[in-house]
Each structure stands twice: as C-alpha cells, then as structure tokens.
C-alpha cells in the first residue's frame, strides 16, 4: 500500500530573522518541493506562505513561523508532502514506492531479491537489491531497467557483469 504522505526534506537551519527556514529537499529538485502549498511537519499541515529555490535548497516562510525563534524550533524536523494530486511524468516513481519491490532478471525470469535501498549519487540513482545471499547495484537508467509496475510489486532489470557484489 502506498503511503499518502512522503518524506520530502528536512529543515536544517533558519534563514534571516523573519522566520524563514532552510529545507534540504529529498526529492528530485528544490523546484518540485516549492510547488506545494502545504507541507506536513510532525503529521500536521503547515501552509507555505512563500518558497523559493536557493543554492540547491528551499527557503520557505511557513504560516505561524514569524521570527527566528519559531523557525529554530523546526530545525532538524522532517518535512513531508501529500502525494494526492501529484502527477509524475511517465516512467517516474516516488522512491518510497520502489523500496520493497521484487526485482526480476529480464533475461532469465529469475527473482534476484528485493529492492532495499535507492542510492542517489549525482549521476543517477542506483538500486540496491538483496536476495539469496547476494547484493546487486543496478544503475537506474534505461539500459538496465526493463519495466516497473509498482502496483503489481516488481521491477524487471537487465544485468551485466560487475553488478553483483
């Protein structure tokens, strides 16, 4: 079952004295996170008065946070979004929905294991798959991804030598 609320970033600091917070986004881009009118902190909705990308992060003014002291109380808090109404481009998925999917070798039909982690280095995401005492690191690029069906619970991949650790 897909979670309605997804962790999307973390408040890491204040910005200025008017209550702005600096959020490190855990999504594709700061611009994506800036597209939300409401964020969720500790499960409670918080209206976004204003937000903008800034050096790879998001600077946001939140309702009820009017000074640096109020902003400081949010430091280290995780920020979530409501997936309702979010339309992802074709072939894109929330990382949280991929974790736990069964991974199958497209060439042999063999189940390799479970997608347990998604690494996000600068070049592209890497799927960490574990099963049968083995671990695979699979770059999440078209050359190796043959299909994904989150609702059915699987990812099909093409393996090459060196992906198994």
Tab-separated table of C-alpha atoms in Angstrom:
chain	number	residue	atom	x	y	z
A	1	UNK	CA	0.000	0.000	0.000
A	2	UNK	CA	1.341	3.422	-0.919
A	3	UNK	CA	1.737	5.939	1.880
A	4	UNK	CA	-0.271	9.132	1.361
A	5	UNK	CA	2.460	11.233	2.966
A	6	UNK	CA	6.054	11.053	1.766
A	7	UNK	CA	9.142	12.442	3.459
A	8	UNK	CA	10.434	15.150	1.130
A	9	UNK	CA	13.117	17.031	3.026
A	10	UNK	CA	14.476	18.303	6.315
A	11	UNK	CA	14.625	21.717	7.925
A	12	UNK	CA	18.335	22.230	8.538
A	13	UNK	CA	18.509	25.846	9.626
A	14	UNK	CA	16.899	29.240	9.836
A	15	UNK	CA	17.449	31.956	7.234
A	16	UNK	CA	17.393	35.582	8.288
A	17	UNK	CA	15.386	36.949	11.202
A	18	UNK	CA	11.849	36.921	9.749
A	19	UNK	CA	11.259	33.220	10.348
A	20	UNK	CA	12.363	31.693	7.059
A	21	UNK	CA	13.614	28.105	7.192
A	22	UNK	CA	16.169	26.356	5.007
A	23	UNK	CA	14.980	22.938	3.811
A	24	UNK	CA	17.239	20.340	2.199
A	25	UNK	CA	14.998	18.638	-0.375
A	26	UNK	CA	14.959	14.844	-0.620
A	27	UNK	CA	13.077	14.951	-3.919
A	28	UNK	CA	14.198	15.486	-7.498
A	29	UNK	CA	14.661	19.224	-7.165
A	30	UNK	CA	14.036	22.217	-4.931
A	31	UNK	CA	11.580	23.447	-7.567
A	32	UNK	CA	9.441	20.321	-7.089
A	33	UNK	CA	9.195	20.961	-3.342
A	34	UNK	CA	8.409	24.646	-3.965
A	35	UNK	CA	5.313	23.534	-5.866
A	36	UNK	CA	3.453	22.582	-2.671
A	37	UNK	CA	1.116	24.987	-0.849
A	38	UNK	CA	1.055	22.773	2.245
A	39	UNK	CA	3.838	20.799	3.885
A	40	UNK	CA	3.474	18.420	6.823
A	41	UNK	CA	5.663	18.606	9.911
A	42	UNK	CA	5.109	16.066	12.711
A	43	UNK	CA	1.969	14.990	10.828
A	44	UNK	CA	0.384	18.448	10.999
A	45	UNK	CA	-0.336	20.541	7.904
A	46	UNK	CA	1.612	23.793	7.637
A	47	UNK	CA	0.691	26.341	4.967
A	48	UNK	CA	3.556	27.640	2.843
A	49	UNK	CA	3.359	31.425	2.589
A	50	UNK	CA	6.294	31.678	0.209
A	51	UNK	CA	9.099	29.413	-1.013
A	52	UNK	CA	11.972	29.634	-3.439
A	53	UNK	CA	14.962	27.572	-4.524
A	54	UNK	CA	18.294	28.756	-3.102
A	55	UNK	CA	21.639	27.041	-3.779
A	56	UNK	CA	20.074	23.580	-4.157
A	57	UNK	CA	17.858	24.031	-1.109
A	58	UNK	CA	14.478	25.615	-0.406
A	59	UNK	CA	13.949	28.780	1.595
A	60	UNK	CA	10.397	28.889	2.925
A	61	UNK	CA	8.176	31.129	5.015
A	62	UNK	CA	5.638	28.995	6.824
A	63	UNK	CA	2.364	30.056	8.405
A	64	UNK	CA	2.767	30.575	12.151
A	65	UNK	CA	6.548	30.906	11.897
A	66	UNK	CA	7.118	34.646	12.142
A	67	UNK	CA	10.536	35.018	13.750
A	68	UNK	CA	13.880	33.310	14.079
A	69	UNK	CA	12.919	31.683	17.408
A	70	UNK	CA	9.874	29.978	15.896
A	71	UNK	CA	11.966	28.908	12.909
A	72	UNK	CA	14.667	27.492	15.208
A	73	UNK	CA	12.083	25.158	16.806
A	74	UNK	CA	11.662	23.480	13.389
A	75	UNK	CA	15.371	22.742	12.959
A	76	UNK	CA	16.004	19.045	12.144
A	77	UNK	CA	12.291	18.380	11.562
A	78	UNK	CA	11.366	16.199	8.597
A	79	UNK	CA	9.056	17.782	6.038
A	80	UNK	CA	6.507	15.592	4.243
A	81	UNK	CA	4.232	16.102	1.250
A	82	UNK	CA	0.816	14.710	0.398
A	83	UNK	CA	1.048	12.630	-2.782
A	84	UNK	CA	-2.617	13.351	-3.583
A	85	UNK	CA	-2.778	15.373	-6.755
A	86	UNK	CA	0.897	14.921	-7.655
A	87	UNK	CA	1.251	13.749	-11.235
A	88	UNK	CA	4.673	12.308	-12.009
A	89	UNK	CA	5.990	12.111	-15.562
A	90	UNK	CA	5.603	8.772	-17.343
A	91	UNK	CA	8.114	6.239	-16.032
A	92	UNK	CA	8.881	8.178	-12.821
A	93	UNK	CA	8.047	6.872	-9.365
A	94	UNK	CA	8.384	8.035	-5.796
A	95	UNK	CA	11.450	6.336	-4.290
A	96	UNK	CA	9.388	5.296	-1.271
A	97	UNK	CA	7.146	3.255	-3.609
A	98	UNK	CA	10.113	1.367	-5.082
A	99	UNK	CA	11.519	0.152	-1.759
A	100	UNK	CA	10.343	-3.407	-1.121
A	101	UNK	CA	9.577	-4.302	-4.738
A	102	UNK	CA	10.610	-7.696	-6.084
A	103	UNK	CA	13.397	-7.436	-8.675
A	104	UNK	CA	13.449	-9.912	-11.566
A	105	UNK	CA	16.163	-10.622	-14.161
A	106	UNK	CA	14.547	-9.808	-17.510
A	107	UNK	CA	16.731	-12.312	-19.394
A	108	UNK	CA	16.145	-15.365	-17.178
A	109	UNK	CA	12.977	-14.568	-15.206
A	110	UNK	CA	14.927	-15.326	-12.016
A	111	UNK	CA	13.956	-13.346	-8.930
A	112	UNK	CA	17.110	-11.555	-7.786
A	113	UNK	CA	15.774	-10.226	-4.499
A	114	UNK	CA	14.126	-7.151	-3.043
A	115	UNK	CA	14.907	-3.529	-3.844
A	116	UNK	CA	16.042	-2.426	-0.385
A	117	UNK	CA	17.623	0.968	-0.967
A	118	UNK	CA	17.988	3.664	-3.601
A	119	UNK	CA	21.308	5.489	-3.657
A	120	UNK	CA	21.254	8.992	-5.110
A	121	UNK	CA	24.761	9.958	-6.247
A	122	UNK	CA	24.995	12.928	-8.647
A	123	UNK	CA	24.975	10.999	-11.935
A	124	UNK	CA	21.853	8.825	-11.484
A	125	UNK	CA	20.054	6.693	-8.919
A	126	UNK	CA	21.381	3.219	-8.105
A	127	UNK	CA	19.095	0.418	-6.905
A	128	UNK	CA	20.465	-1.788	-4.140
A	129	UNK	CA	18.922	-5.251	-4.470
A	130	UNK	CA	19.491	-8.004	-1.922
A	131	UNK	CA	18.401	-11.625	-2.020
A	132	UNK	CA	19.717	-15.178	-1.935
A	133	UNK	CA	22.851	-14.077	-0.100
A	134	UNK	CA	23.767	-11.710	-2.932
A	135	UNK	CA	23.712	-7.953	-3.409
A	136	UNK	CA	23.330	-6.150	-6.716
A	137	UNK	CA	23.990	-2.480	-7.518
A	138	UNK	CA	21.905	-1.589	-10.559
A	139	UNK	CA	22.080	1.879	-12.146
A	140	UNK	CA	18.561	3.216	-12.635
A	141	UNK	CA	18.975	4.022	-16.326
A	142	UNK	CA	17.126	2.796	-19.410
A	143	UNK	CA	19.946	0.412	-20.373
A	144	UNK	CA	19.269	-1.696	-17.258
A	145	UNK	CA	15.626	-1.007	-16.350
A	146	UNK	CA	13.227	-3.059	-18.464
A	147	UNK	CA	9.988	-2.306	-16.642
A	148	UNK	CA	8.460	-1.247	-13.345
A	149	UNK	CA	4.973	-1.966	-12.031
A	150	UNK	CA	4.609	-0.552	-8.534
A	151	UNK	CA	1.018	-1.789	-8.185
A	152	UNK	CA	1.994	-5.363	-9.156
A	153	UNK	CA	5.118	-5.129	-6.973
A	154	UNK	CA	8.014	-5.722	-9.394
A	155	UNK	CA	10.919	-4.244	-11.291
A	156	UNK	CA	12.479	-6.053	-14.287
A	157	UNK	CA	16.175	-5.417	-14.883
A	158	UNK	CA	18.915	-6.350	-17.322
A	159	UNK	CA	22.119	-7.425	-15.581
A	160	UNK	CA	25.659	-7.189	-16.833
A	161	UNK	CA	28.880	-8.479	-15.326
A	162	UNK	CA	30.018	-6.490	-12.301
A	163	UNK	CA	26.607	-5.598	-10.859
A	164	UNK	CA	26.757	-8.389	-8.291
A	165	UNK	CA	28.794	-7.655	-5.167
